[in-house]
Amino acid sequence: LVGGDINKVSLNGNQLAINSGTGWVTIRATVAATADRGGATVDATITFQKASQTITFDPESSTTGVVGVSPRTLVDFSSSSGLDISFSSSNDDVAWLNANDLYFKSPGVAFITASQAGNDNYEAATSVPRTYTVIDGDEDGDGQTNSDELIAGTDPLNANSRFEIETIVATP
């Protein structure tokens, strides 16, 4: 190794291994002169670039959510590089994120986009959007929809936690 980013590679015999990042190295090969041949020296430059990566998701995982039900942790996405993925929602009023936890807030449709920015060794991955449909329900069977309970500040998973009027008093 005679030049370039020699700290990013290792040479073991005739095997060159790229250890990290992008860059270049110049390698010099020398053949010693013999009685019947002259010697030779040649330099070669090798350039190494970032690897590509992709994001995939489990096509069998659900893309339907119910308002007010516990968050879903997004573990059905992965990057070929093994690097962490970040997520964003196209509509925080329908589905919003806290790190990898997806919360369903109101009925509708939201696109959750998985992204990976890359690093010294990998290019950024092409972002992957996925459509989530959020429906309302009455998970605790108390006659109040989950979204109505969220607005009222009651627990949509507890039948004893509901808004109800017990007494109406008329005044003159």
Coordinates of C-alpha atoms in Angstrom, one line a residue:
L1 CA 0.0 0.0 0.0
V2 CA 1.7 3.2 -1.1
G3 CA -1.1 5.9 -0.9
G4 CA -4.6 6.9 -0.3
D5 CA -6.9 5.9 2.6
I6 CA -4.7 3.0 3.8
N7 CA -6.2 3.1 7.3
K8 CA -9.5 2.0 5.7
V9 CA -8.1 -1.3 4.2
S10 CA -6.0 -4.2 5.3
L11 CA -3.7 -6.3 3.1
N12 CA -3.0 -9.9 4.0
G13 CA -0.8 -11.5 1.5
N14 CA -2.5 -10.9 -1.9
Q15 CA -5.9 -10.2 -0.3
L16 CA -7.2 -6.6 0.1
A17 CA -10.1 -6.1 2.5
I18 CA -12.0 -2.8 2.7
N19 CA -12.8 -2.2 6.3
S20 CA -14.9 0.9 6.3
G21 CA -16.2 3.9 4.4
T22 CA -15.4 5.2 1.0
G23 CA -12.1 6.3 -0.5
W24 CA -9.2 5.0 -2.5
V25 CA -5.8 3.2 -2.1
T26 CA -2.8 2.8 -4.4
I27 CA -1.2 -0.6 -4.4
R28 CA 2.3 -1.2 -5.8
A29 CA 3.3 -4.6 -7.1
T30 CA 7.0 -5.2 -7.7
V31 CA 8.5 -8.2 -9.5
A32 CA 12.2 -8.6 -8.8
A33 CA 14.7 -8.9 -11.7
T34 CA 16.2 -12.3 -12.4
A35 CA 19.1 -13.4 -14.5
D36 CA 17.0 -13.8 -17.6
R37 CA 14.3 -11.1 -17.0
G38 CA 14.2 -7.5 -15.9
G39 CA 12.2 -6.4 -12.9
A40 CA 8.9 -4.5 -13.1
T41 CA 6.9 -2.2 -10.8
V42 CA 3.3 -1.2 -11.4
D43 CA 0.9 1.0 -9.3
A44 CA -2.8 0.5 -9.4
T45 CA -5.5 2.7 -7.7
I46 CA -8.6 1.1 -6.3
T47 CA -11.6 3.3 -5.5
F48 CA -14.3 2.0 -3.1
Q49 CA -17.7 3.5 -2.7
K50 CA -20.7 3.2 -0.4
A51 CA -22.8 0.1 -0.7
S52 CA -26.5 0.4 -1.5
Q53 CA -29.3 -0.8 0.8
T54 CA -33.0 -1.4 0.7
I55 CA -35.9 -1.2 3.1
T56 CA -38.4 -4.1 3.1
F57 CA -41.5 -4.9 5.2
D58 CA -43.4 -8.0 6.1
P59 CA -46.2 -8.1 3.6
E60 CA -48.3 -10.3 6.0
S61 CA -48.3 -7.7 8.7
S62 CA -51.5 -5.7 9.3
T63 CA -52.0 -2.2 7.9
T64 CA -55.3 -1.6 9.7
G65 CA -55.5 0.0 13.1
V66 CA -58.3 0.8 15.6
V67 CA -58.6 4.2 17.2
G68 CA -57.5 4.2 20.9
V69 CA -56.0 0.7 20.9
S70 CA -52.5 0.4 22.4
P71 CA -49.7 1.5 20.1
R72 CA -48.2 -0.9 17.5
T73 CA -44.5 -1.1 17.5
L74 CA -43.2 -1.1 13.9
V75 CA -41.0 -4.1 13.8
D76 CA -42.2 -5.4 10.4
F77 CA -39.7 -3.1 8.5
S78 CA -36.0 -3.9 8.0
S79 CA -33.0 -2.5 6.2
S80 CA -30.6 -4.8 4.3
S81 CA -27.7 -2.9 5.9
G82 CA -29.1 -3.6 9.4
L83 CA -29.1 0.1 10.2
D84 CA -31.9 1.7 12.2
I85 CA -35.0 2.9 10.3
S86 CA -36.9 6.1 11.1
F87 CA -40.6 6.6 10.4
S88 CA -42.9 9.5 9.6
S89 CA -46.6 9.9 9.2
S90 CA -48.4 11.8 6.4
N91 CA -51.3 12.6 8.8
D92 CA -50.6 12.9 12.5
D93 CA -54.4 13.5 13.1
V94 CA -55.0 9.9 12.0
A95 CA -51.8 8.0 13.0
W96 CA -48.8 9.5 14.8
L97 CA -45.5 8.2 15.9
N98 CA -43.3 8.2 18.9
A99 CA -40.0 6.6 17.8
N100 CA -41.2 3.2 16.4
D101 CA -44.6 3.2 18.2
L102 CA -47.6 3.9 16.0
Y103 CA -50.7 5.4 17.7
F104 CA -54.1 5.5 16.0
K105 CA -55.9 8.7 16.8
S106 CA -58.9 9.0 14.5
P107 CA -60.5 7.2 11.6
G108 CA -58.9 7.8 8.2
V109 CA -55.9 6.9 6.1
A110 CA -52.2 7.8 6.8
F111 CA -49.1 6.9 4.9
I112 CA -46.3 5.7 7.2
T113 CA -42.9 6.2 5.5
A114 CA -39.8 4.2 6.5
S115 CA -36.5 5.9 5.8
Q116 CA -32.8 5.1 6.3
A117 CA -30.3 7.9 5.8
G118 CA -27.2 5.8 5.4
N119 CA -23.8 6.2 7.0
D120 CA -20.1 6.0 6.0
N121 CA -20.5 2.6 4.5
Y122 CA -24.1 2.7 3.0
E123 CA -26.0 5.1 0.7
A124 CA -29.4 6.3 1.9
A125 CA -32.1 3.7 1.2
T126 CA -35.1 4.6 -1.0
S127 CA -37.9 5.5 1.4
V128 CA -40.9 3.1 1.5
P129 CA -44.4 4.4 2.2
R130 CA -47.1 2.1 3.5
T131 CA -50.8 2.9 3.7
Y132 CA -52.5 2.4 7.1
T133 CA -56.3 2.5 7.4
V134 CA -57.6 3.5 10.8
I135 CA -61.1 2.5 11.8
D136 CA -63.2 3.4 14.8
G137 CA -64.6 0.9 17.2
D138 CA -66.0 0.3 20.6
E139 CA -63.3 -2.0 22.0
D140 CA -64.8 -2.0 25.5
G141 CA -68.4 -2.4 24.4
D142 CA -69.8 0.5 26.4
G143 CA -71.7 2.0 23.6
Q144 CA -69.2 4.9 23.1
T145 CA -66.9 4.9 20.1
N146 CA -63.2 4.9 20.8
S147 CA -62.7 8.3 19.2
D148 CA -65.6 9.8 21.3
E149 CA -64.0 8.4 24.4
L150 CA -60.6 9.9 23.5
I151 CA -62.3 13.3 23.0
A152 CA -64.1 12.9 26.4
G153 CA -60.9 11.8 28.1
T154 CA -62.1 8.4 29.0
D155 CA -60.4 5.0 28.4
P156 CA -61.7 3.3 25.3
L157 CA -60.5 0.0 26.6
N158 CA -62.3 0.1 30.0
A159 CA -66.1 -0.2 30.0
N160 CA -66.3 1.4 33.4
S161 CA -64.6 4.5 32.1
R162 CA -67.2 6.4 30.0
F163 CA -68.9 9.7 29.8
E164 CA -72.5 9.5 30.9
I165 CA -75.1 11.8 32.3
E166 CA -76.6 10.4 35.5
T167 CA -79.0 13.2 36.6
I168 CA -80.5 16.1 34.9
V169 CA -81.9 18.8 37.2
A170 CA -84.2 21.4 35.8
T171 CA -84.1 24.9 37.2
P172 CA -86.7 27.6 36.7

